[in-house]
């Protein structure tokens, strides 16, 4: 009965990894087959025809190496997401450098695979002039690079919409937090004797608005179990659900209550009240068992901050 109430994202999440891996395997396999068929037909019209096994090796090696590079494409897209206001120079330069690196690895991988196959067939693979050949391959790799990165980006945006994206609500009482104006002092008062106005308290968000599948609802900041850095987003883990907030983990933690939320890893922070058990590991690290059944890594460098925070809440 409970499963029948799961939304589309919750039903897709358990098989998501299998679907994503299967998609790239099938896509690269189909592209390799089609490219091989076209190359075989073209080879028949050449003055010096090539053996079919050679054409299969050429096309197969290219798509095999690209398939192995998909995790790298995913990492690049996360690091150089196009939605970075004010960082277009960094964005463009980063992708140019990344495309060159991907092309170099792609060509080197193709050469290694083809050389191995040719050696097994009793021949020797001649790649030709490396610089000229790589320049030719780079022109093709750029188109492949753009299409793959754009496809990953579009898919990620779709998953964000499906998963649910959160934003901070402006606290209605924010105006009340501002210090009251200081009444005018008598003319005989010395300027040095005027009272210093109190420092306004730090405004901390109490609620978040989540948009998910055309629905909107509120979650309280105190309901957040733990947080995880996910590229240009922070993943808010709330009662077994995940919501993404457009911010960095470092910036977002400055908006939360430091007595409640503590950073425990380079990419993780936790709500101290949601920790169920701390499991020490070798080397000084630890594993945090949360009340929602999940585990969060804790680095050795953050153990002192965790102890101090846990002591203050105890």
CSV table of C-alpha atoms in Angstrom, one decimal, residues 16 24 77 81-83 146-162:
chain,number,residue,atom,x,y,z
A,16,UNK,CA,18.1,4.7,-11.8
A,24,UNK,CA,25.0,4.5,-22.4
A,77,UNK,CA,29.5,18.4,-16.4
A,81,UNK,CA,27.7,23.3,-15.0
A,82,UNK,CA,26.5,25.9,-17.4
A,83,UNK,CA,24.3,27.6,-14.9
A,146,UNK,CA,29.4,18.9,-26.8
A,147,UNK,CA,26.6,16.5,-27.5
A,148,UNK,CA,27.4,14.2,-24.5
A,149,UNK,CA,27.9,17.0,-22.0
A,150,UNK,CA,24.7,18.8,-23.2
A,151,UNK,CA,22.8,15.5,-22.9
A,152,UNK,CA,24.0,14.9,-19.4
A,153,UNK,CA,23.2,18.5,-18.4
A,154,UNK,CA,19.6,18.2,-19.9
A,155,UNK,CA,19.1,14.9,-18.1
A,156,UNK,CA,20.3,16.3,-14.8
A,157,UNK,CA,17.9,19.3,-15.1
A,158,UNK,CA,15.1,16.9,-15.8
A,159,UNK,CA,16.0,14.9,-12.7
A,160,UNK,CA,16.2,18.0,-10.6
A,161,UNK,CA,12.6,18.9,-11.6
A,162,UNK,CA,11.5,15.3,-10.9
